[in-house]
Amino acid sequence: APPAIYPYLLSDFRMTEGEVGMLPTIFQIFWGLSTAPSGLLIQKYGPAACLRFGVIGIALVASGYPLASARYHLFILHALYGVFYSAGGLVVQIVLLNTWFERQPGMAVSVMITGFSFSGMLWPLVVSLVAERFGWRWGYSTVTWTLWLCAAPLVFFFTKDGPR
């Protein structure tokens, strides 16, 4: 969850600051534990297939976030985010880029990470603006709809392993 919605989680779920602080920790733990299995999936099926699996998983988890009605739902969702992020996040995307850019992989990865950084700056602002006006569930739904309408079609229709 973007930090922009943490105050809403504190009040809506009657969570303590420590419990809200556990959400990214749960994500990181499950991301770390599932990175090696995702590496095996990349080797067996290729980075594009792994990325498709991960993005659809992330979109499904994101779809559940606005529907959460108990704090344990948030803990489960963050664990699932970590698992699917290992299959659809930065590591897999770096591997995929390396299949495309054999001559200047460092530049390609740098451009991609710049995009990730820009996204990390932009999304909390978007979510905050929508959340302030319509509530945190609608704010978070902007992330969900973007995943389904932009990320999922891009990985399914335009992503392949290398230029060959």
Coordinates of C-alpha atoms in Angstrom, one line a residue:
A1 CA 0.0 0.0 0.0
P2 CA 1.3 3.4 -0.8
P3 CA 2.1 5.4 2.4
A4 CA -0.5 7.9 1.3
I5 CA -3.2 5.6 2.6
Y6 CA -1.6 4.7 5.9
P7 CA -3.6 7.3 7.9
Y8 CA -6.8 5.8 6.5
L9 CA -5.8 2.3 7.4
L10 CA -5.0 3.5 10.9
S11 CA -8.6 4.7 11.4
D12 CA -10.6 2.3 9.2
F13 CA -9.1 -0.9 10.5
R14 CA -8.2 0.5 14.0
M15 CA -4.6 -0.5 13.4
T16 CA -1.6 0.7 15.4
E17 CA 1.3 2.4 13.7
G18 CA 3.3 -0.7 14.3
E19 CA 0.7 -2.9 12.5
V20 CA 0.6 -0.5 9.6
G21 CA 4.4 -0.5 9.6
M22 CA 4.4 -4.3 9.4
L23 CA 2.7 -4.2 5.9
P24 CA 5.8 -3.3 4.0
T25 CA 7.8 -5.7 6.1
I26 CA 5.4 -8.6 5.3
F27 CA 5.8 -7.7 1.6
Q28 CA 9.6 -7.7 1.8
I29 CA 9.7 -11.0 3.6
F30 CA 7.5 -12.8 1.1
W31 CA 9.2 -11.1 -1.8
G32 CA 12.6 -12.3 -0.5
L33 CA 11.4 -15.8 0.1
S34 CA 9.8 -16.2 -3.3
T35 CA 12.6 -14.6 -5.4
A36 CA 14.5 -17.9 -5.8
P37 CA 11.5 -19.9 -7.0
S38 CA 10.7 -17.0 -9.4
G39 CA 14.3 -17.3 -10.7
L40 CA 13.5 -21.0 -11.5
L41 CA 10.3 -20.0 -13.3
I42 CA 12.3 -17.5 -15.4
Q43 CA 14.8 -20.2 -16.4
K44 CA 12.1 -22.7 -17.2
Y45 CA 9.5 -20.5 -18.9
G46 CA 11.4 -17.3 -19.8
P47 CA 11.1 -13.8 -18.3
A48 CA 8.1 -12.7 -20.5
A49 CA 5.9 -15.6 -19.2
C50 CA 7.0 -15.0 -15.7
L51 CA 6.2 -11.3 -16.0
R52 CA 2.7 -12.1 -17.3
F53 CA 2.1 -14.4 -14.3
G54 CA 3.4 -11.8 -11.9
V55 CA 1.5 -8.8 -13.3
I56 CA -1.8 -10.7 -13.4
G57 CA -1.2 -11.8 -9.8
I58 CA -0.3 -8.3 -8.7
A59 CA -3.5 -7.0 -10.4
L60 CA -5.6 -9.6 -8.7
V61 CA -4.1 -8.8 -5.3
A62 CA -4.6 -5.1 -6.0
S63 CA -8.3 -5.8 -6.9
G64 CA -8.7 -7.3 -3.4
Y65 CA -7.2 -4.4 -1.6
P66 CA -10.2 -2.0 -1.7
L67 CA -12.4 -4.9 -0.7
A68 CA -10.5 -5.6 2.5
S69 CA -12.6 -5.5 5.6
A70 CA -10.2 -6.7 8.3
R71 CA -6.6 -6.1 9.1
Y72 CA -5.6 -9.7 8.6
H73 CA -6.9 -9.2 5.0
L74 CA -4.2 -6.6 4.6
F75 CA -1.5 -8.8 6.0
I76 CA -2.5 -11.6 3.6
L77 CA -2.7 -9.2 0.6
H78 CA 0.8 -7.9 1.4
A79 CA 2.2 -11.4 1.6
L80 CA 0.6 -12.2 -1.8
Y81 CA 2.0 -8.9 -3.2
G82 CA 5.5 -10.0 -2.2
V83 CA 5.1 -13.4 -3.9
F84 CA 3.7 -12.0 -7.2
Y85 CA 6.1 -9.0 -7.2
S86 CA 9.0 -11.5 -7.3
A87 CA 7.5 -12.9 -10.5
G88 CA 6.4 -9.5 -12.0
G89 CA 8.7 -6.9 -10.6
L90 CA 12.0 -5.3 -11.0
V91 CA 14.2 -8.5 -11.1
V92 CA 12.2 -10.2 -13.9
Q93 CA 12.1 -6.9 -15.8
I94 CA 15.8 -6.6 -15.7
V95 CA 16.3 -10.1 -17.0
L96 CA 13.8 -9.4 -19.8
L97 CA 15.6 -6.2 -20.7
N98 CA 18.9 -8.1 -20.9
T99 CA 17.3 -10.3 -23.6
W100 CA 16.6 -7.2 -25.7
F101 CA 19.6 -5.0 -25.1
E102 CA 22.7 -7.0 -25.5
R103 CA 24.9 -4.1 -26.4
Q104 CA 24.0 -1.5 -23.7
P105 CA 22.1 -3.4 -21.0
G106 CA 23.3 -0.9 -18.3
M107 CA 21.7 2.0 -20.1
A108 CA 18.4 0.0 -20.6
V109 CA 18.2 -0.9 -17.0
S110 CA 19.0 2.6 -15.9
V111 CA 16.2 4.0 -18.0
M112 CA 13.8 1.4 -16.6
I113 CA 14.8 2.1 -13.0
T114 CA 14.3 5.8 -13.7
G115 CA 10.8 5.0 -14.7
F116 CA 10.3 2.9 -11.6
S117 CA 11.5 5.9 -9.5
F118 CA 9.2 8.3 -11.3
S119 CA 6.3 5.9 -10.8
G120 CA 7.2 5.6 -7.1
M121 CA 7.0 9.4 -6.8
L122 CA 3.9 9.8 -8.9
W123 CA 1.5 7.1 -7.6
P124 CA 1.4 8.3 -4.0
L125 CA 0.4 11.7 -5.2
V126 CA -2.4 10.3 -7.4
V127 CA -3.6 8.0 -4.7
S128 CA -3.6 10.8 -2.2
L129 CA -5.5 13.2 -4.4
V130 CA -8.2 10.7 -5.1
A131 CA -8.3 9.4 -1.5
E132 CA -8.8 12.9 -0.1
R133 CA -11.7 13.5 -2.4
F134 CA -13.4 10.1 -2.6
G135 CA -11.9 7.9 0.1
W136 CA -8.9 5.6 0.3
R137 CA -10.6 2.6 -1.4
W138 CA -11.2 4.7 -4.5
G139 CA -7.7 6.1 -4.3
Y140 CA -6.3 2.7 -4.3
S141 CA -8.6 1.6 -7.1
T142 CA -6.7 4.0 -9.4
V143 CA -3.7 1.6 -9.0
T144 CA -5.9 -1.4 -9.6
W145 CA -7.5 0.0 -12.8
T146 CA -4.1 1.1 -14.1
L147 CA -2.8 -2.4 -13.7
W148 CA -5.8 -4.0 -15.5
L149 CA -6.1 -1.4 -18.3
C150 CA -2.4 -0.6 -18.9
A151 CA 0.1 -3.1 -17.4
A152 CA -1.8 -6.4 -18.2
P153 CA -2.5 -5.6 -21.9
L154 CA 1.1 -4.4 -22.4
V155 CA 2.6 -7.6 -20.9
F156 CA 0.2 -9.9 -22.8
F157 CA 0.3 -8.3 -26.2
F158 CA 3.6 -6.6 -26.5
T159 CA 6.1 -8.4 -24.3
K160 CA 8.3 -11.2 -25.6
D161 CA 11.7 -12.7 -24.8
G162 CA 14.2 -10.9 -26.9
P163 CA 14.0 -9.5 -30.4
R164 CA 14.1 -12.9 -32.2

